[in-house]
PDB file of C-alpha atoms in Angstrom:
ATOM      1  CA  UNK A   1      13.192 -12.619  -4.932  1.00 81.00           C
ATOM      2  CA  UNK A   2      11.006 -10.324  -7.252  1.00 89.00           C
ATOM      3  CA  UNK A   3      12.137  -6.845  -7.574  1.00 92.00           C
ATOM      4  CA  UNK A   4      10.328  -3.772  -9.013  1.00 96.00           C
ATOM      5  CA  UNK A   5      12.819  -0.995 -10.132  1.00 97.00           C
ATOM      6  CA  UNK A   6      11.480   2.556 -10.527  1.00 98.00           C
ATOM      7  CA  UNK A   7      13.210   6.057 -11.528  1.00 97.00           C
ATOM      8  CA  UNK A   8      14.065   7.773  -8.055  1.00 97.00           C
ATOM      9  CA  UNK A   9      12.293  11.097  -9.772  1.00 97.00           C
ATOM     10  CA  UNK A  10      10.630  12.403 -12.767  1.00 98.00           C
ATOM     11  CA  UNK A  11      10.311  16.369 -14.014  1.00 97.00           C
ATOM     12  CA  UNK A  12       8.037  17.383 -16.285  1.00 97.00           C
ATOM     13  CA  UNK A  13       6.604  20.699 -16.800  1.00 97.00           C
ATOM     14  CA  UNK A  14       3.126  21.448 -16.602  1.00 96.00           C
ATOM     15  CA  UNK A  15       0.178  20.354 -19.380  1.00 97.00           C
ATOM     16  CA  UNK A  16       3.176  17.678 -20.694  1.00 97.00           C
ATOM     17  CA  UNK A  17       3.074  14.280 -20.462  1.00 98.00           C
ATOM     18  CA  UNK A  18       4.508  12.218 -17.898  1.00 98.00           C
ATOM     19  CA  UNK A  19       5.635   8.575 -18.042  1.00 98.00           C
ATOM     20  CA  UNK A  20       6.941   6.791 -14.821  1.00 98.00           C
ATOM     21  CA  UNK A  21       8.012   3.386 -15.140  1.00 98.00           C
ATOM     22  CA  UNK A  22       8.165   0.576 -13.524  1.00 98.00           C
ATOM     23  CA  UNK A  23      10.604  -2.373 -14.020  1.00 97.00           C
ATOM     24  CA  UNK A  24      10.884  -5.792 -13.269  1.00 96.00           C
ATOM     25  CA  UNK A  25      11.296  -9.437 -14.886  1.00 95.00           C
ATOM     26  CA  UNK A  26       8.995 -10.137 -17.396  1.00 95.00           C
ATOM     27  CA  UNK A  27       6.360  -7.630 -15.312  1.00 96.00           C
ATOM     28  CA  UNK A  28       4.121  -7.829 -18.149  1.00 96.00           C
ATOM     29  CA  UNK A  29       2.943 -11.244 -17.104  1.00 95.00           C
ATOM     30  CA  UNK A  30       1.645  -9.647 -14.170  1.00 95.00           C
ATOM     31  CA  UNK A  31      -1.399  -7.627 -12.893  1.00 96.00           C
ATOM     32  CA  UNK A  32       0.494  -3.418 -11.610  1.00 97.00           C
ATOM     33  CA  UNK A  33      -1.152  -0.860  -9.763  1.00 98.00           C
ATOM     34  CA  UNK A  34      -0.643   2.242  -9.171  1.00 98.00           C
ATOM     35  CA  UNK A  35      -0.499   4.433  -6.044  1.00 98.00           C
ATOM     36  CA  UNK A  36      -0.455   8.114  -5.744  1.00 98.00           C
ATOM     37  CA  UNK A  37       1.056   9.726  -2.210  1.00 98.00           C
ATOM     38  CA  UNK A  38       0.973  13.196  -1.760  1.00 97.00           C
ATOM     39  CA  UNK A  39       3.262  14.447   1.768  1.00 95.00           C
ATOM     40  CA  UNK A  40       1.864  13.395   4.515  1.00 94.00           C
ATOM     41  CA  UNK A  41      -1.138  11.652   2.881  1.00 97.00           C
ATOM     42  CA  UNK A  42      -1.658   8.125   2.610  1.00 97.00           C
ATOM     43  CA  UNK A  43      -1.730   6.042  -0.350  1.00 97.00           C
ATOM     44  CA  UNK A  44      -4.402   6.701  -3.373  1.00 97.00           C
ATOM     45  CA  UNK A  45      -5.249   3.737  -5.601  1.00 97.00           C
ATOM     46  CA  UNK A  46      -4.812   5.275  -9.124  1.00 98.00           C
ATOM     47  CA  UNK A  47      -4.333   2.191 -11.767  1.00 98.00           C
ATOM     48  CA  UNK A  48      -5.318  -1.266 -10.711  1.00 97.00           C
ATOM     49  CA  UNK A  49      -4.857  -4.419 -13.343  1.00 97.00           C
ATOM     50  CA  UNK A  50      -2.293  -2.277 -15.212  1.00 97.00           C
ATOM     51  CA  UNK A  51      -4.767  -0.030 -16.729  1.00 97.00           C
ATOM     52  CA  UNK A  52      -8.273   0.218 -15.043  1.00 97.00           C
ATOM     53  CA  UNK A  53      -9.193   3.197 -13.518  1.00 98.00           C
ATOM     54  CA  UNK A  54     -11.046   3.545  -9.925  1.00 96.00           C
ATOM     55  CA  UNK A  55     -13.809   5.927  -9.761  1.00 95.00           C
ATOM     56  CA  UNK A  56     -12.599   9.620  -9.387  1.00 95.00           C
ATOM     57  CA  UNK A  57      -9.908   9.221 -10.856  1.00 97.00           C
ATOM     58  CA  UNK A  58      -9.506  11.689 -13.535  1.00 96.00           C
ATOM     59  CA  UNK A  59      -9.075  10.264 -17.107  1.00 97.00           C
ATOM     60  CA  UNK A  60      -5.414  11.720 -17.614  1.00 97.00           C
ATOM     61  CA  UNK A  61      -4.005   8.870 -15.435  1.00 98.00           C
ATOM     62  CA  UNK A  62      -3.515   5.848 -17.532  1.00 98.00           C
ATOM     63  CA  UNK A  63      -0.967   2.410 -17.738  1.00 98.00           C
ATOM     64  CA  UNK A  64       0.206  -0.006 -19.697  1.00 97.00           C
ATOM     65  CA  UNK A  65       2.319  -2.915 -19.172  1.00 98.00           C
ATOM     66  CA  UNK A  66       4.577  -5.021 -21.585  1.00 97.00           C
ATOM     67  CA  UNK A  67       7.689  -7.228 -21.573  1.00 97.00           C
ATOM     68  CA  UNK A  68      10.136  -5.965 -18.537  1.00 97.00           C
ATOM     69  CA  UNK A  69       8.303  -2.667 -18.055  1.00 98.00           C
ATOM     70  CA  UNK A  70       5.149  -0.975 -16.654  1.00 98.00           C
ATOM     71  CA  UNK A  71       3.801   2.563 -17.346  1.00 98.00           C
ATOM     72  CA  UNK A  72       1.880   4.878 -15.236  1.00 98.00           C
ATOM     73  CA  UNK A  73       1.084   7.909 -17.726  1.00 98.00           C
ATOM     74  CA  UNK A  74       0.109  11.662 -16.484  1.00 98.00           C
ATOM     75  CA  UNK A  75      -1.504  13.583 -19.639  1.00 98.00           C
ATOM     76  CA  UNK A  76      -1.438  17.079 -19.290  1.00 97.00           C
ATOM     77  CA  UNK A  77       0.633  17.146 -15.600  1.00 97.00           C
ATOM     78  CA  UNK A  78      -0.916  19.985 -13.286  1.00 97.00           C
ATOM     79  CA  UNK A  79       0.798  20.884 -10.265  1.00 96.00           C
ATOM     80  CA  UNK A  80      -1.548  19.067  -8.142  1.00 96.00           C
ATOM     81  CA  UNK A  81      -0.322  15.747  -9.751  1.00 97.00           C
ATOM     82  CA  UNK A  82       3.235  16.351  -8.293  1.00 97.00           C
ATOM     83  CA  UNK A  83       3.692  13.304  -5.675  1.00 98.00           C
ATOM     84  CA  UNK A  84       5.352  10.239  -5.209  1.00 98.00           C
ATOM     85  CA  UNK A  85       4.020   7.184  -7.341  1.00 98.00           C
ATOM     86  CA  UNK A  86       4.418   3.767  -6.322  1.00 98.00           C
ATOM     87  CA  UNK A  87       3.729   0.430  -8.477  1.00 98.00           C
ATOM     88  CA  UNK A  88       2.752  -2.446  -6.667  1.00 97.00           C
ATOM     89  CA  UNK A  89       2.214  -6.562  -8.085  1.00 96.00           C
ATOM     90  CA  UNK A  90       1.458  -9.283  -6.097  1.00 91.00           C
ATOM     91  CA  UNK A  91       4.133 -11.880  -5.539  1.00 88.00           C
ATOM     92  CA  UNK A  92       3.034 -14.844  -6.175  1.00 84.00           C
ATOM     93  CA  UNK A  93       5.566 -17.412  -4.925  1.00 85.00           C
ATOM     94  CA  UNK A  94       5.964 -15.297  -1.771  1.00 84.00           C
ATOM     95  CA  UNK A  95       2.034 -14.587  -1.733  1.00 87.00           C
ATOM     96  CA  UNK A  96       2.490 -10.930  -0.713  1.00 91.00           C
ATOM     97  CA  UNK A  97       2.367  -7.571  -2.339  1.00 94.00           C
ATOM     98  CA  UNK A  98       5.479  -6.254  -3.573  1.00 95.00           C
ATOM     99  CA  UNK A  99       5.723  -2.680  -3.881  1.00 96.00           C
ATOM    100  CA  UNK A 100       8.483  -0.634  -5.973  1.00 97.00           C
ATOM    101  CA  UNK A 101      10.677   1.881  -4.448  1.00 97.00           C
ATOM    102  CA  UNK A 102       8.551   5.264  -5.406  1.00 97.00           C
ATOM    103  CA  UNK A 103       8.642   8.016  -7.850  1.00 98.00           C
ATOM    104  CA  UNK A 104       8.477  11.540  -7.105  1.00 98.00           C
ATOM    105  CA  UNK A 105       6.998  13.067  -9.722  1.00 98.00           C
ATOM    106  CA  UNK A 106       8.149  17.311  -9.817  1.00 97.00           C
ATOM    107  CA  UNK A 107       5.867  19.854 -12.039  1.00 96.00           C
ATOM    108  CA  UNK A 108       8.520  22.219 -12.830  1.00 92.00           C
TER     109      UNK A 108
ATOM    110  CA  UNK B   1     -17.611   4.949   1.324  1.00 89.00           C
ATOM    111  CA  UNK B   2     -15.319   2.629   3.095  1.00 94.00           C
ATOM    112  CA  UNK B   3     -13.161   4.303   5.937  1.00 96.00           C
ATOM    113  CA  UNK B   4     -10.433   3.356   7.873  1.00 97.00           C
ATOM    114  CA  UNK B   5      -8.751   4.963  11.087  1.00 98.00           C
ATOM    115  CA  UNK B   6      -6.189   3.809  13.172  1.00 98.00           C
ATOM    116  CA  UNK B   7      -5.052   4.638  16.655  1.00 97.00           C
ATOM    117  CA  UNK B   8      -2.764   3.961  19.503  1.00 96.00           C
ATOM    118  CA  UNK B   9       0.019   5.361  20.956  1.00 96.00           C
ATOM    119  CA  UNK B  10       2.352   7.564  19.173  1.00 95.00           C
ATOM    120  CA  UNK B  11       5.417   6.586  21.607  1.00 97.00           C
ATOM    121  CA  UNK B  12       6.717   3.406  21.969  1.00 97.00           C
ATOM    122  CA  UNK B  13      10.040   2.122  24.184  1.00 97.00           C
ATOM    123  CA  UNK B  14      12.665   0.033  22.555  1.00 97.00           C
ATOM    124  CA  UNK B  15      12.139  -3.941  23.398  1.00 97.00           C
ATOM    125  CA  UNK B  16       8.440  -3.087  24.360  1.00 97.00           C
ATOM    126  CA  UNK B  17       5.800  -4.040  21.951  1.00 98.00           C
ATOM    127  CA  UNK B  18       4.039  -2.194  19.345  1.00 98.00           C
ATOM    128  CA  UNK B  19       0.116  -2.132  19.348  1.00 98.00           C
ATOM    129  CA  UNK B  20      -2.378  -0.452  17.034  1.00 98.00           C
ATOM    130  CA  UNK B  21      -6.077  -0.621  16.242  1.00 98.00           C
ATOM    131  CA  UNK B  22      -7.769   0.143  12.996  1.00 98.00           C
ATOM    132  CA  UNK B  23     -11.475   0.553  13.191  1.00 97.00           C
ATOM    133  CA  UNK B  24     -13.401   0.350   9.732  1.00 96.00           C
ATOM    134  CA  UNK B  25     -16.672   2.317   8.529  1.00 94.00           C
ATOM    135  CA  UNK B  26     -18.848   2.527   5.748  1.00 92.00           C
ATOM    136  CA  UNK B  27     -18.329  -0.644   4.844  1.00 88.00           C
ATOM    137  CA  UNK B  28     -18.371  -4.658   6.337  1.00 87.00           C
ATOM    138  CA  UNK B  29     -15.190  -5.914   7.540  1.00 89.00           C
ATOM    139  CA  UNK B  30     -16.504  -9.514   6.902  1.00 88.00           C
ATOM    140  CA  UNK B  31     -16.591  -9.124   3.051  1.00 77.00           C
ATOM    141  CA  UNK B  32     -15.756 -12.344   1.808  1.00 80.00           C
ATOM    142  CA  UNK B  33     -13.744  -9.878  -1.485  1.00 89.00           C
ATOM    143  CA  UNK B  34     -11.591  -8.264   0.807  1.00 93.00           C
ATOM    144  CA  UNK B  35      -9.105  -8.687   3.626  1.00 95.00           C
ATOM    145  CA  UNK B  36      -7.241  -5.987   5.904  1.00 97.00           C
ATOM    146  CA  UNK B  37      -3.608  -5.044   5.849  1.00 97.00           C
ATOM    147  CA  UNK B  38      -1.334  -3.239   7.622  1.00 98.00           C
ATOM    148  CA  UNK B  39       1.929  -1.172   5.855  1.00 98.00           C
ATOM    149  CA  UNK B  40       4.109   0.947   7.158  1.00 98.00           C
ATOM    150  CA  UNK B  41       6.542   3.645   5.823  1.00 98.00           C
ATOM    151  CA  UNK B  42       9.495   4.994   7.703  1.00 97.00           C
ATOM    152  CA  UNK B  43      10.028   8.804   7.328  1.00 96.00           C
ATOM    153  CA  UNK B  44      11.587   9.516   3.774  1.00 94.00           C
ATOM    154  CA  UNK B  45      11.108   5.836   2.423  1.00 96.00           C
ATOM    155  CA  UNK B  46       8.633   3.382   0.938  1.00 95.00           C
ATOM    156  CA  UNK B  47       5.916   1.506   1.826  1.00 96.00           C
ATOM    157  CA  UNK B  48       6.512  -2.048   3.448  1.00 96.00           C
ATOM    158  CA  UNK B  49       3.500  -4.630   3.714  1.00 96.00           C
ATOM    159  CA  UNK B  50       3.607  -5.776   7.641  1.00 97.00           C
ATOM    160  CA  UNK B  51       0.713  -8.366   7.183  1.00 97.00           C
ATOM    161  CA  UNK B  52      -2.739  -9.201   6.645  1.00 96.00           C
ATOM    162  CA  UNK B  53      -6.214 -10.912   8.249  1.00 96.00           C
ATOM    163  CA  UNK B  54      -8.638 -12.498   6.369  1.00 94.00           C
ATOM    164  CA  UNK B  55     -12.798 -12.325   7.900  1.00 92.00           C
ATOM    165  CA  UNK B  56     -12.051 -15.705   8.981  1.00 90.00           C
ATOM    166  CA  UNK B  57      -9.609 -15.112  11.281  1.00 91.00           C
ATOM    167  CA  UNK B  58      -6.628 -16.597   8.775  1.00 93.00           C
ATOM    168  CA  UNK B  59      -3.334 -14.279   8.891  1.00 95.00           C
ATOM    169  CA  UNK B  60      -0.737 -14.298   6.179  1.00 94.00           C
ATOM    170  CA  UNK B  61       3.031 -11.976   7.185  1.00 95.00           C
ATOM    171  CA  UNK B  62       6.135 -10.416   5.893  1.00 94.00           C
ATOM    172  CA  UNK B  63       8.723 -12.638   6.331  1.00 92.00           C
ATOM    173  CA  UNK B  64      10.929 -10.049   7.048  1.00 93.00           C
ATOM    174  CA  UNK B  65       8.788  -9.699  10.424  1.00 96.00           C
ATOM    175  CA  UNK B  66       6.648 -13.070  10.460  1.00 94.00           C
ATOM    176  CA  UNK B  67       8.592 -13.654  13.962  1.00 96.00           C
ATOM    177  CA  UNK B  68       7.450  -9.963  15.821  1.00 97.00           C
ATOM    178  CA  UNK B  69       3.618  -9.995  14.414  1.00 98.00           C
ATOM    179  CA  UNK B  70       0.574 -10.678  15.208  1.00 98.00           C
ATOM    180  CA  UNK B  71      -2.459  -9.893  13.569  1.00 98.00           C
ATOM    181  CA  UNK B  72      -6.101  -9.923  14.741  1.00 97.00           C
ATOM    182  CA  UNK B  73      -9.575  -9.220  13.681  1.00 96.00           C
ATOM    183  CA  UNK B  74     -13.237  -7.739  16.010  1.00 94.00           C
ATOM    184  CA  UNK B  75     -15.220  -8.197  13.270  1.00 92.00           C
ATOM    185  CA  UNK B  76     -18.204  -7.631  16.056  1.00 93.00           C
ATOM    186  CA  UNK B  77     -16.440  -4.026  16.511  1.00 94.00           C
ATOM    187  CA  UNK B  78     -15.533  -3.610  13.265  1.00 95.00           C
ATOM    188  CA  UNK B  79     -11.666  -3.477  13.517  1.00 97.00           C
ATOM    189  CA  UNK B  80      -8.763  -5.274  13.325  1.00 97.00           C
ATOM    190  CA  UNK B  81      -5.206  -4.691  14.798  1.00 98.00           C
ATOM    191  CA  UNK B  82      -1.576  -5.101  14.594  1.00 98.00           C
ATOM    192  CA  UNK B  83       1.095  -5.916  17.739  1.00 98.00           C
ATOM    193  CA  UNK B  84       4.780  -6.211  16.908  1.00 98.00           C
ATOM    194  CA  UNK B  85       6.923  -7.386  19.358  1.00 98.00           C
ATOM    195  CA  UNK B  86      10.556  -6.352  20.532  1.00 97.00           C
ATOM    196  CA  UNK B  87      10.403  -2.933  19.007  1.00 97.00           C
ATOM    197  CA  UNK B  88      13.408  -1.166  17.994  1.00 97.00           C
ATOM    198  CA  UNK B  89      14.361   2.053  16.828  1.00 97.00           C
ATOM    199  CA  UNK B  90      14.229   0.860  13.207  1.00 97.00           C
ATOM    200  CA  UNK B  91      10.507   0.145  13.536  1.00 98.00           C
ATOM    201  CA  UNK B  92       9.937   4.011  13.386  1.00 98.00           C
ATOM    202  CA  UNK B  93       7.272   4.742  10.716  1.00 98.00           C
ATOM    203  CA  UNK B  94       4.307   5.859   9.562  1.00 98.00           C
ATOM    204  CA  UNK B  95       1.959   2.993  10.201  1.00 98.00           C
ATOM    205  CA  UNK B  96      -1.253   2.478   7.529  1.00 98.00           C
ATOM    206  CA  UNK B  97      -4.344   0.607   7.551  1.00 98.00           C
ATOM    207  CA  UNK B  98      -5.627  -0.716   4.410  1.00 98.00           C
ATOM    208  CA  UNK B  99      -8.271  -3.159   2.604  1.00 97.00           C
ATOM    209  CA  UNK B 100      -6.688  -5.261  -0.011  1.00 95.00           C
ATOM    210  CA  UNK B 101      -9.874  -6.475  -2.714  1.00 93.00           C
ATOM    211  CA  UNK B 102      -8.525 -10.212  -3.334  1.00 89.00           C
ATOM    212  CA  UNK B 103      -8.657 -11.052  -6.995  1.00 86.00           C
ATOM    213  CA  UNK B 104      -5.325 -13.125  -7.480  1.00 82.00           C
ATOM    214  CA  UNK B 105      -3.522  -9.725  -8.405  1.00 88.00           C
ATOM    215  CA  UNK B 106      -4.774  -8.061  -4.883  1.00 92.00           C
ATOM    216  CA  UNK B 107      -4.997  -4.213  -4.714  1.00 95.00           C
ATOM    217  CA  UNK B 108      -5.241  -2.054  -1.886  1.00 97.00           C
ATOM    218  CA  UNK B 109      -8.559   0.117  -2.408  1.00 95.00           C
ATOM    219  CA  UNK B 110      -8.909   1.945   0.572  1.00 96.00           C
ATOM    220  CA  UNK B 111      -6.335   3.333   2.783  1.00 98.00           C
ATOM    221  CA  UNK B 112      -6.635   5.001   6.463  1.00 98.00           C
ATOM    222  CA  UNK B 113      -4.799   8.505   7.117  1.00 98.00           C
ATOM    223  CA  UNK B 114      -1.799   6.445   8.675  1.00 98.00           C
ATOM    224  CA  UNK B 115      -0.328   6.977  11.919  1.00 98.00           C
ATOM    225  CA  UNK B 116       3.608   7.767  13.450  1.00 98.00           C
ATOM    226  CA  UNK B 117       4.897   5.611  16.056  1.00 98.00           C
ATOM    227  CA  UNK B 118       8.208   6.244  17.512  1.00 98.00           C
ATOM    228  CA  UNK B 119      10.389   4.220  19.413  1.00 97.00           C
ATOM    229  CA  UNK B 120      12.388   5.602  21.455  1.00 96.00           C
ATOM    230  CA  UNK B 121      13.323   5.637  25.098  1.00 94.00           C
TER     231      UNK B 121
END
């Protein structure tokens, strides 16, 4: 079955860049989102269709996708941004969302 | 602005079964762009798709739990909700409510707060 592979934790200090990445079999023939989960907090939509942003979401969040890898990218990190990040495709043989195991992103 | 909250009880026994209720606001839970999910995420760990209802009743589940689910939608009350069956200590989480806007490459756009359900004795 499909698997999405992403870095257990990322650490970047703040007003840097972040890049958390999401892996998986030739990913970039699919449609990632993003999620954004802050402790006990559900789930915020961030990225949908690999780069679109939802309303409210601030313009430092972006993504990209290509080949075997998917990026969610944090310009200029604040220490509000620090949370875990999850990617999320849709499965299409199985016909459910997959999601990837989560990053937790750390503003040093 | 769509919102979603769930309830039920927090406390469940092993072998008994598992029932929760989201109710939906702000929004029509018979949009023919969207459906309604429920994910959970056990304490420390990731988020797990349980299953989903369409406005017309059609349900769609993890395989993983296909045989302990059932899903079902009050669209006159505006809510849908979630039973799983033979509970066990393993189905400890944080349960979540969500609408999924179906485009091919579905995306969950609105979330409720979530919800812990324990199961112990």
């Amino acid at each position: 079955s499909y698997m999405l592979t992403q870095p257990p934790s990322v650490s970047v200090a703040p007003g840097l860049t972040a890049r958390i990445t999401c892996g998986g079999n030739n990913i970039g023939s699919k449609r990632v989102h993003w999620y954004q989960q802050k402790p006990g907090q559900a789930p915020i939509l961030v990225i949908y269709y690999d780069s679109d942003r939802p309303s409210g979401i601030p313009e430092r969040f972006s993504g990209s996708n290509s080949g075997n890898t998917a990026t969610l990218t944090i310009s200029r990190v604040e220490a509000g941004d620090e949370a875990d990040y999850y990617c999320q495709v849709w499965d299409l043989i199985g016909d459910h969302p997959l999601f990837g195991g989560g990053t937790k992103l750390a503003v040093l | 602005q769509v919102q979603l909250q769930e309830s039920g009880p927090g406390l469940v026994k092993p072998s008994q079964t598992l029932s929760l209720t989201c109710t939906v606001s702000g929004g029509s839970i018979s949009s023919g762009s969207h459906y309604w999910n429920w994910i959970r995420q056990p304490a420390g760990k990731g988020l797990e798709w349980i299953g989903r209802i369409y406005t017309n009743g059609h349900t769609n589940y993890n395989p993983s739990l296909k045989s302990r689910v059932t899903l079902s939608l009050d669209t006159s009350n505006s809510r849908f909700s979630l039973r799983l069956y033979s509970v066990t200590a393993a189905d400890t989480a944080v349960y979540f409510c969500a609408r999924a806007y179906s485009s091919g490459w579905d995306y969950f756009d609105y979330w409720g707060p979530g919800t812990l359900v324990t199961v112990s004795s």
